[in-house]
Coordinates of C-alpha atoms and ligand atoms in Angstrom, one line a residue:
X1 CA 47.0 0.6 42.9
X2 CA 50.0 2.3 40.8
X3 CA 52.4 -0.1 38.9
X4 CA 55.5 0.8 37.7
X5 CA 56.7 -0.2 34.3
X6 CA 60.1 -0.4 32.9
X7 CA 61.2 -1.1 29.1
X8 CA 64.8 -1.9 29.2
X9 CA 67.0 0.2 27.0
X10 CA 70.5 0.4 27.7
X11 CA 73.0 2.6 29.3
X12 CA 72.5 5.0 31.8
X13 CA 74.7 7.9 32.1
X14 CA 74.4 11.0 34.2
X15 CA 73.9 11.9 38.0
X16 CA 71.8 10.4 40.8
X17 CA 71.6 12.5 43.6
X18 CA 71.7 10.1 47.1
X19 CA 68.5 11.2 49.2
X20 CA 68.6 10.9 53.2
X21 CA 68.7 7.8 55.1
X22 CA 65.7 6.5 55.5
X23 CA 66.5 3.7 58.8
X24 CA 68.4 6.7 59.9
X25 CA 65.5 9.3 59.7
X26 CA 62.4 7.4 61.6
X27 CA 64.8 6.9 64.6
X28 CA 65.9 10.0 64.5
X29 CA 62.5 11.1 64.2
X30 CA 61.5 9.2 67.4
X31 CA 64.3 10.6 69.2
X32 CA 62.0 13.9 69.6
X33 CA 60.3 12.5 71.5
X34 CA 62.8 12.6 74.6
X35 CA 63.2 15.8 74.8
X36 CA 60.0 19.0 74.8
X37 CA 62.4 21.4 72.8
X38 CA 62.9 21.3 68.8
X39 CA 64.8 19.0 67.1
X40 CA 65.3 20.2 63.6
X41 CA 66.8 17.3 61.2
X42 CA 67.8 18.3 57.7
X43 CA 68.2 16.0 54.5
X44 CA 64.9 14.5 55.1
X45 CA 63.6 12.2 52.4
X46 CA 60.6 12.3 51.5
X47 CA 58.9 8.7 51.6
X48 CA 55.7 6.8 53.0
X49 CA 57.4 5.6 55.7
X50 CA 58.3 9.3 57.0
X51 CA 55.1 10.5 56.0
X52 CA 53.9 7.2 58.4
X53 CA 55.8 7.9 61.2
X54 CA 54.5 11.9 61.5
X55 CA 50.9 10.3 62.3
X56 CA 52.3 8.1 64.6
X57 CA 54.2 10.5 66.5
X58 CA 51.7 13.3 66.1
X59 CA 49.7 11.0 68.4
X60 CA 52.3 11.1 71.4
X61 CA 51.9 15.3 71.2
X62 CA 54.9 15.6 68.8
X63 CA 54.6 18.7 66.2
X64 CA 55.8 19.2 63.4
X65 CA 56.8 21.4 60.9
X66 CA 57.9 21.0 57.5
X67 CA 60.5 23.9 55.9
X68 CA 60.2 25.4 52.6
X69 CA 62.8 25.1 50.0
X70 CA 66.3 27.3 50.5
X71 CA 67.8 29.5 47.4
X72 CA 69.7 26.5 45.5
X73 CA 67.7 23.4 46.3
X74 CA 66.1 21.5 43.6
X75 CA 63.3 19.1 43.7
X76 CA 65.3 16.2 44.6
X77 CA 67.0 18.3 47.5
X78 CA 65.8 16.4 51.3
X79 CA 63.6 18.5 53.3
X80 CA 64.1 20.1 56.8
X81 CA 61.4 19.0 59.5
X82 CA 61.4 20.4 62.5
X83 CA 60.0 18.2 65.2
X84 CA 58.7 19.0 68.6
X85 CA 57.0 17.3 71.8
X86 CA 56.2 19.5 74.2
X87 CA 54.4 17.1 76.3
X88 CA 53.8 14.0 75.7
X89 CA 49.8 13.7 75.5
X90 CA 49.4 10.0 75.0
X91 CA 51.4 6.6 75.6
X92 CA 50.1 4.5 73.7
X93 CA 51.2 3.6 70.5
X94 CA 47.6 1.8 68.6
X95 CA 47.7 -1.4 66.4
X96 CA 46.2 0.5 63.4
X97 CA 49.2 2.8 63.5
X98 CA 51.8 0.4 64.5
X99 CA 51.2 -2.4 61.9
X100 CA 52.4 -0.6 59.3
X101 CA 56.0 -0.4 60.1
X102 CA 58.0 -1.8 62.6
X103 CA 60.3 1.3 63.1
X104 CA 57.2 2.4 65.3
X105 CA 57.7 0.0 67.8
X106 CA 60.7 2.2 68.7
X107 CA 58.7 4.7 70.4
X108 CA 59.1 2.5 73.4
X109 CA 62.4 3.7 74.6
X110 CA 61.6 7.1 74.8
X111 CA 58.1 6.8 75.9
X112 CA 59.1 5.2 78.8
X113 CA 62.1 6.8 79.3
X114 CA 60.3 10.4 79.3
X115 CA 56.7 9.7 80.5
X116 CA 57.9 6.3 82.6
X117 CA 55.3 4.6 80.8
X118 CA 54.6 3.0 77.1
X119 CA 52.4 0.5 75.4
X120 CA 53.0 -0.3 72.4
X121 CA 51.2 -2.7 69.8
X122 CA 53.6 -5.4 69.1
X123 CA 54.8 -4.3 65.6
X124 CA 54.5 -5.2 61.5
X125 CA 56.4 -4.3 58.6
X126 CA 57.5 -5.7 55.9
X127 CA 57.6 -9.9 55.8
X128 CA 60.7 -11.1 55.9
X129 CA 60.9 -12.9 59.0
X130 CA 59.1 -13.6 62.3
X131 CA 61.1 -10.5 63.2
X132 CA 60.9 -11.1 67.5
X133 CA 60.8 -8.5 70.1
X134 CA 62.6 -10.7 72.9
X135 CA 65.5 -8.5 73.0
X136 CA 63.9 -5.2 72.9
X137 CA 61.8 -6.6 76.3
X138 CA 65.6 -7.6 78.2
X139 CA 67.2 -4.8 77.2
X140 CA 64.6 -2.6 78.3
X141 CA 64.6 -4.9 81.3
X142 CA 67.8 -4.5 81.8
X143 CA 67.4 -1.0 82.9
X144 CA 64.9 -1.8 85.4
X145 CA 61.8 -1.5 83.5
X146 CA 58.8 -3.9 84.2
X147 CA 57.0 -5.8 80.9
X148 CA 54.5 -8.0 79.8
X149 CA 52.9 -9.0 76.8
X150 CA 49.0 -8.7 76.3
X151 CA 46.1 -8.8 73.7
X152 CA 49.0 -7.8 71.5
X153 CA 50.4 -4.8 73.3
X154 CA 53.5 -4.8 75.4
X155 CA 53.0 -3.0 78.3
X156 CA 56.3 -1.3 79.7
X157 CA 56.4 0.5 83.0
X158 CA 59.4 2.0 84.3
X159 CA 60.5 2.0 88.1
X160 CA 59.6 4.8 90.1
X161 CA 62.0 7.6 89.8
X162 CA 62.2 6.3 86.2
X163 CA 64.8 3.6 84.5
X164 CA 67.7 2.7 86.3
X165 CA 71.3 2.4 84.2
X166 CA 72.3 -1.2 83.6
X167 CA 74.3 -3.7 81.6
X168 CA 72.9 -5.5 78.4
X169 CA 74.7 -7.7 75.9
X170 CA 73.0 -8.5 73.1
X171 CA 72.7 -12.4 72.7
X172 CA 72.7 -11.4 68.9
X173 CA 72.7 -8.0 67.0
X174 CA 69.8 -6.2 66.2
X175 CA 69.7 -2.4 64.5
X176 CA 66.1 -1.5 66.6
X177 CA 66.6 -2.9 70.0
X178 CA 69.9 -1.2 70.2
X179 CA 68.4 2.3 68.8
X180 CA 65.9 1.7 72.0
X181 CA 68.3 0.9 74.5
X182 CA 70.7 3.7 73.0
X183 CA 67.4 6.7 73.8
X184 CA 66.1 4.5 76.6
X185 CA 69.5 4.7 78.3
X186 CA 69.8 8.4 77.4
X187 CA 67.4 9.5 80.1
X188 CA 68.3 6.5 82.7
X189 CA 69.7 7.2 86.1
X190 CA 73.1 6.3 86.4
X191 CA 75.4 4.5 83.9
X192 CA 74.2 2.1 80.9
X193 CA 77.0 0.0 78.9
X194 CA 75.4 -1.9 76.1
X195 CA 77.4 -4.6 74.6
X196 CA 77.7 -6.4 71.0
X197 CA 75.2 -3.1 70.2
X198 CA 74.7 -2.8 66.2
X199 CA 77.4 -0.5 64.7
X200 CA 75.3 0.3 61.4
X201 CA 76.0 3.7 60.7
X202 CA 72.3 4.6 61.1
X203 CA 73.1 3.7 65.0
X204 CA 75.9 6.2 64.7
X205 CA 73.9 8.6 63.1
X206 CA 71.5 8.3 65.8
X207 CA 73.8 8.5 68.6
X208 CA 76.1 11.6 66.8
X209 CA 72.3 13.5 67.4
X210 CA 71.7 11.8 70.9
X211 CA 75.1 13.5 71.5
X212 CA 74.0 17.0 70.0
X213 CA 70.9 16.6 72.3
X214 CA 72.7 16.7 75.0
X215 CA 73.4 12.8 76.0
X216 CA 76.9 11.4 77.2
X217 CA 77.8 8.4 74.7
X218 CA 80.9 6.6 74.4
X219 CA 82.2 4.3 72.2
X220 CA 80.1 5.5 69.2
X221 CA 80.5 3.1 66.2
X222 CA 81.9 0.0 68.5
X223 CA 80.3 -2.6 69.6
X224 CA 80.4 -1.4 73.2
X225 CA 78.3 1.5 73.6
X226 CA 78.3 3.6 77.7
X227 CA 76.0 6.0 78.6
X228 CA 75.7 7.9 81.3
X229 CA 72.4 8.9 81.7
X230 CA 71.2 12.7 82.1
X231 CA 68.2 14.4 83.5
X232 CA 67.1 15.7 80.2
X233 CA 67.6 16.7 77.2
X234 CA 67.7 19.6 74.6
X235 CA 66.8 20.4 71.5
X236 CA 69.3 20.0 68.1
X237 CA 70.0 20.6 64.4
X238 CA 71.2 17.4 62.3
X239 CA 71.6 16.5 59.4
X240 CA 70.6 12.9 58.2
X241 CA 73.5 10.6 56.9
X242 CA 73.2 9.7 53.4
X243 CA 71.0 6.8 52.4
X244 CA 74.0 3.9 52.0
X245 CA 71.1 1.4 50.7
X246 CA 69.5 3.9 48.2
X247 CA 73.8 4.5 47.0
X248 CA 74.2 0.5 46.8
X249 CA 70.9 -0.5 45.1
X250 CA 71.5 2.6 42.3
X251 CA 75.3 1.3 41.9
X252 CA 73.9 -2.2 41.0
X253 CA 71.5 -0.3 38.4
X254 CA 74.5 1.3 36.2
X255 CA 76.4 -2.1 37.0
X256 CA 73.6 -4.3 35.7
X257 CA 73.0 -1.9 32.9
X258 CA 76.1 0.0 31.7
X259 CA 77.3 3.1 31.3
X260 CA 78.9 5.7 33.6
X261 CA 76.6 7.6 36.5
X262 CA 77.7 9.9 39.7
X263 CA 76.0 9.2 42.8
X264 CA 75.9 12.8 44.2
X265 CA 76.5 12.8 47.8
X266 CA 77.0 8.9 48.3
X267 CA 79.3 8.1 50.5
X268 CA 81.7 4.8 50.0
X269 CA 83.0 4.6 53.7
X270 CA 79.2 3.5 54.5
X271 CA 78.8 0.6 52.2
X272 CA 82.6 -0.9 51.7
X273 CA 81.4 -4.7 51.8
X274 CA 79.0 -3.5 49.0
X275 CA 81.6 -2.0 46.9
X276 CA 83.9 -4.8 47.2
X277 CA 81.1 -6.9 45.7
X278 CA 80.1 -4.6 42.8
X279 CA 84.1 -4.2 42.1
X280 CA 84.0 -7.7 41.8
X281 CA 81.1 -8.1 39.3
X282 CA 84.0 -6.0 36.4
X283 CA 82.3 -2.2 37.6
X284 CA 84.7 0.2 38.2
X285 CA 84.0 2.4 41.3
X286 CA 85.6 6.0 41.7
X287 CA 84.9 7.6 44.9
X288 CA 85.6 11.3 45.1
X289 CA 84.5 14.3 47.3
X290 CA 81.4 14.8 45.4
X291 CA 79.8 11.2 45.8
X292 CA 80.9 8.0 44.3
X293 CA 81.1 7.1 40.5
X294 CA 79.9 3.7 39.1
X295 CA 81.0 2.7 35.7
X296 CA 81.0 -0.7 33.1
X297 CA 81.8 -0.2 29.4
X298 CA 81.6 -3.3 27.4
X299 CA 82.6 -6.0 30.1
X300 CA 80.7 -8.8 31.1
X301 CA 79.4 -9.0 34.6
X302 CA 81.1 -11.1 36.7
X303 CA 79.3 -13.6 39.2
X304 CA 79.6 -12.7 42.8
X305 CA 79.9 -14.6 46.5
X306 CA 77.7 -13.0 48.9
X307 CA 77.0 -13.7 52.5
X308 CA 74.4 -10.9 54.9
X309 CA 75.7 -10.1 57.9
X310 CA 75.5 -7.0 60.4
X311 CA 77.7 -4.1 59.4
X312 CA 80.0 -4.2 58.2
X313 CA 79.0 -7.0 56.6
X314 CA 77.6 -7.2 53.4
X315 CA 74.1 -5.6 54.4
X316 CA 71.2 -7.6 54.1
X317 CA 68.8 -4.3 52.1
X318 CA 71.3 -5.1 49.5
X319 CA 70.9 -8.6 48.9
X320 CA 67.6 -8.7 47.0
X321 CA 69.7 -6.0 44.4
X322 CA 72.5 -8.4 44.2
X323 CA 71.0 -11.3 43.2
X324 CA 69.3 -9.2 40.5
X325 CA 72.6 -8.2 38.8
X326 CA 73.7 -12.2 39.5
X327 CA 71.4 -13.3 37.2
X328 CA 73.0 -12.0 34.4
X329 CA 76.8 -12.6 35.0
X330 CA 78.4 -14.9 33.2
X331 CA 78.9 -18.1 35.4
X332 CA 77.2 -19.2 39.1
X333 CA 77.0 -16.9 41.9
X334 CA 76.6 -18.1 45.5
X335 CA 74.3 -15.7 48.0
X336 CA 73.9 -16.1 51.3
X337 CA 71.3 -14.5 53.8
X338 CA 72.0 -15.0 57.7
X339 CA 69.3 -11.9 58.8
X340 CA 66.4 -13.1 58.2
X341 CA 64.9 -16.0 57.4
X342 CA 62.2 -15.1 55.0
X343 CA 64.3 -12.7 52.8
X344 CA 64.3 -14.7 49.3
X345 CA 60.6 -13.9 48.1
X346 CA 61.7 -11.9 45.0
X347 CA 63.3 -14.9 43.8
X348 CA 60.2 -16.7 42.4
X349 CA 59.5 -12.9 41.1
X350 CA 62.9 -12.6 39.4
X351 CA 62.6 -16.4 37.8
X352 CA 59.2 -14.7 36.2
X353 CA 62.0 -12.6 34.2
X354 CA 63.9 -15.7 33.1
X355 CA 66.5 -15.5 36.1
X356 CA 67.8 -19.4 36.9
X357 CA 67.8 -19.4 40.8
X358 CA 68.3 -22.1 43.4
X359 CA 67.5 -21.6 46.8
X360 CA 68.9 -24.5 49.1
X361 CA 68.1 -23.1 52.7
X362 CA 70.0 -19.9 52.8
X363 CA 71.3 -19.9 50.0
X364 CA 70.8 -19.2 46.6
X365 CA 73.0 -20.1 43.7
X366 CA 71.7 -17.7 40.8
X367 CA 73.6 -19.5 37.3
X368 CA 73.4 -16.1 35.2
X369 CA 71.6 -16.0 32.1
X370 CA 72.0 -14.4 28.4
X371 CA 68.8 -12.4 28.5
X372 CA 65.7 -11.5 31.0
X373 CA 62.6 -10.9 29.2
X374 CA 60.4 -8.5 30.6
X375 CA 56.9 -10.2 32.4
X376 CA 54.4 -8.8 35.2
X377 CA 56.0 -8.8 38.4
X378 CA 54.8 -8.6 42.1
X379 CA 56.7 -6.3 44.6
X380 CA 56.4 -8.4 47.5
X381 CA 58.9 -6.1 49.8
X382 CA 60.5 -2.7 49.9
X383 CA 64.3 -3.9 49.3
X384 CA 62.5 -6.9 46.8
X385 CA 60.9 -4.7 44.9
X386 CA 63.9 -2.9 43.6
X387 CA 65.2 -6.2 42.7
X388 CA 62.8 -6.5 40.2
X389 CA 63.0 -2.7 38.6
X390 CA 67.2 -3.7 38.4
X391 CA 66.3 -6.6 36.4
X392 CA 63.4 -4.9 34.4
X393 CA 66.1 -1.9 33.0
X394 CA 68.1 -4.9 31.3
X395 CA 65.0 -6.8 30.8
X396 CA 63.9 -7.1 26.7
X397 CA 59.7 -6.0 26.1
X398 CA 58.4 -4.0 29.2
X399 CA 58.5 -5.4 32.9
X400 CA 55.0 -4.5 34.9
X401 CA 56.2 -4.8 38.9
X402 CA 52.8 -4.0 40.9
X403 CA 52.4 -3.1 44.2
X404 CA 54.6 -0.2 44.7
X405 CA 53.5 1.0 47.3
X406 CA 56.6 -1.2 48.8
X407 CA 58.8 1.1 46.9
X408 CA 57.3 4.3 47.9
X409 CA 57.7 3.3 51.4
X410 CA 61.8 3.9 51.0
X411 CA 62.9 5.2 47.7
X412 CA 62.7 8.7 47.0
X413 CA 61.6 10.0 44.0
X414 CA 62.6 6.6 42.0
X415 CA 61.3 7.1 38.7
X416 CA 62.6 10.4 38.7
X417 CA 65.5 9.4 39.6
X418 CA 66.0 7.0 37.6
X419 CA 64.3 8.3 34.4
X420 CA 66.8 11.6 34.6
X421 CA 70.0 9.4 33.5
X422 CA 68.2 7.9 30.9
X423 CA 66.1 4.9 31.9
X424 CA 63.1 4.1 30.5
X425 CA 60.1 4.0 33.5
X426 CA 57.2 5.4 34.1
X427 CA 54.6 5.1 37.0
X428 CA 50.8 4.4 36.1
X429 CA 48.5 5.6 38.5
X430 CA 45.8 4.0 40.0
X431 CA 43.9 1.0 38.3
Ligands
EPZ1 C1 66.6 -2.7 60.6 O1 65.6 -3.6 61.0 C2 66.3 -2.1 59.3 N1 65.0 -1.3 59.5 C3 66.1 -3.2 58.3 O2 65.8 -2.6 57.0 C4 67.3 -4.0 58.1 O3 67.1 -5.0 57.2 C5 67.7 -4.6 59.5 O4 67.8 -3.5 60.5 C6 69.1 -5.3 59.5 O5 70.1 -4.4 59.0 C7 65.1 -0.1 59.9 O6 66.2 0.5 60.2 C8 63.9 0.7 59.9 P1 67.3 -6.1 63.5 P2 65.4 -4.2 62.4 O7 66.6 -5.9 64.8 O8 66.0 -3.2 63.4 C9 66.4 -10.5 65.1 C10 64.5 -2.0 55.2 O9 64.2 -2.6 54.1 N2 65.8 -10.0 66.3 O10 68.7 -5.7 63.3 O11 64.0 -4.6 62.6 C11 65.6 -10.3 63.8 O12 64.5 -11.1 63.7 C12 64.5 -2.7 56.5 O13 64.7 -0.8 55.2 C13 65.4 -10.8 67.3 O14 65.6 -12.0 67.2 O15 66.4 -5.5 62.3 C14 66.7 -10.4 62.7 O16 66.8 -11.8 62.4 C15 64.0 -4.1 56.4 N3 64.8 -10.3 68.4 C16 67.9 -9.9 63.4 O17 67.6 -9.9 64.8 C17 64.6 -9.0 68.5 O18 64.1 -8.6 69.6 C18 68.3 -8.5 63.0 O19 67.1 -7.6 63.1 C19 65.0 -8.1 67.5 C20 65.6 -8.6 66.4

């Protein structure tokens, strides 16, 4: 299993270009599945996850194709993938493929909305909460389609003549069920309105494509989203946002470390409550057409209130990051998580480093420290992992964090990255 190992050594300075949105990409991805023409989405990142959902999807009869590089990309430049069902050959989505990652339970919507029929392993992913599927099952209900739950599957079936347009409001926000509802209703007869619907840009993202595609949505980046369904829909080119997690989690690198690094292509209207936060901690923040510059010279960080909540609330993928730079301000810093319930696991990891954290239900108050020393460290989730590498570049002797294969799942090219503006990391493969 490849470890990943990190001597901390100072500054960095330079530029880090932002990679493609990751929760934006695997819906988007799944959104080729409604229609049998082409949909061709640029700024692809490449990550395990993407590479994930391909298999998953090539089992519903969707093809792809993956572009060669243009005249002026580099090796950090996202990919174009082209991806196309023609028909879909088979509706069910297996445990063994599902497990994984819980972004495949998504293929529900558009299963059902394109074949009328879908069953779908009841979904994995990474373990940070019991992470339910009850409102995925009444929103889809909502629209006239008829569930149950069995030997871990969910079988969906829709009504004859296919899913009806209704009216959903979501008891509490979720990012997934209101992707599903957003392609379910896409293709549904008559007119959906989905209420309190999750306004995370990703959800924009995917309905700016829907749109492209050919579907009628109102209300894009609201909470109140109408659709009026359509019989089908065609192929599109888009482009995949910017990865605002990847942007926040670098920022709290060059915050936590020093120094002065661009992030090429970030961009700050995605990630304000984030940027409010860092600004707080002493680093400056510049944001200009050309991404958004992080800086700290000399100051000492500053401890920070955080509390999670849906966009545009501070975002939850962020908090593990957070807490890392807390542990070195100078005073106590109060963070909150309100997402999930199982979202603290890197702190024992992080105390391994000499962090002082309490966690009192869902809060942890992180009292900063002088100095992290550098200790083997356990990756336990994607966003967690990360948490770990931010504490490692600060970190004296060298910091071991194992099981990367969390990071690979949504950080492109991170030691590259990274290493390029002057960090000192390496990957060790195998073992
Ligand atoms: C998406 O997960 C993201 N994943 C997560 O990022 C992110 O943390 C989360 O949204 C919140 O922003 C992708 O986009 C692939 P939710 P999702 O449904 O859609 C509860 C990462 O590291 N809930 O918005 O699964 C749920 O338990 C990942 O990239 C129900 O109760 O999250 C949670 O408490 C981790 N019933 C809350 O809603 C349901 O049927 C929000 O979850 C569905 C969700």
């Amino acid at each position: 299993m490849d470890k990943i190992l990190i001597r901390g050594n100072g500054a960095l300075n330079g530029t880090i270009p932002i990679s493609g949105a990751k929760n934006a990409a695997l819906p988007l991805m799944i959104a080729s599945l409604l229609t049998r023409d082409a949909l061709t989405l640029e700024n692809m990142p490449r990550l395990a996850d993407v590479d994930a959902l391909i298999s998953i999807l090539s089992n519903h009869g969707v093809d792809y194709r993956v572009h060669g590089k243009r005249a002026g990309d580099d090796a950090m430049t996202g990919r174009r993938i082209e991806f196309q069902a023609r028909e879909i050959v088979d509706t069910t989505a297996p445990y063994d493929l599902v497990r994984k990652m819980r972004a495949s339970f998504w293929v529900i919507g558009p299963l059902l909305a394109r074949a009328g029929i879908a069953k779908v392993s009841l979904p994995g992913g990474c373990a940070i909460g019991t992470r339910p599927i009850d409102l995925f099952i009444d929103g889809l209900e909502a629209l006239g389609a008829q569930i149950d739950v069995e030997g871990g599957y969910v079988n969906a079936k829709a009504p004859s003549g296919g899913l009806k347009g209704g009216h959903y409001v979501f008891p509490k926000v979720s990012v997934g069920a209101t992707h599903v509802l957003l392609m379910a209703a896409s293709l549904a007869q008559g007119d959906t309105t989905i209420e309190n619907a999750a306004r995370e840009p990703e959800v924009v993202d995917l309905a700016n494509c829907l749109s492209a595609m050919g579907a009628k949505i109102s209300g894009i980046g609201t909470s109140t989203l109408r659709i009026s369904g359509v019989s089908s829909l065609h192929g599109a080119r888009h482009e995949v946002l910017p990865d605002r997690i990847e942007t926040g989690t670098f920022a709290a690198c060059v915050a936590m470390t020093g120094g002065d690094v661009l992030l090429k292509g970030a961009r700050a209207s995605l990630l304000e409550a984030a940027l409010d936060s860092l600004k707080s901690t002493g680093a400056e923040v510049e944001t200009g057409n050309d991404g958004i510059r992080i800086r700290r010279n000399g100051n000492e960080l500053q401890p920070i209130n955080v509390t999670t909540d849906p966009y545009p609330g501070f975002p939850t993928d962020l908090q593990a990051q957070f807490m890392a730079l807390a542990t070195k301000a100078k005073g106590v810093s109060h963070i909150t998580e309100t997402i999930f319930e199982n979202r603290f696991m890197h702190v024992q990891e992080l105390a391994r480093l000499g962090a002082n954290i309490d966690v009192s239900g869902q809060t942890a108050t992180v009292t900063g420290v002088d100095k992290l020393s550098g200790a083997p460290v356990m990756a336990t989730d994607l966003r967690a992992s990360m948490s770990l590498v931010i504490a490692g570049l600060v970190a004296d002797g060298v910091t071991e964090v194992n099981r990367v294969y969390h990071l690979d799942r949504g950080f492109e090219l991170l030691e590259d990255k990274l290493s390029a503006v002057g960090a000192n990391i390496e990957r060790i493969t195998g073992g």
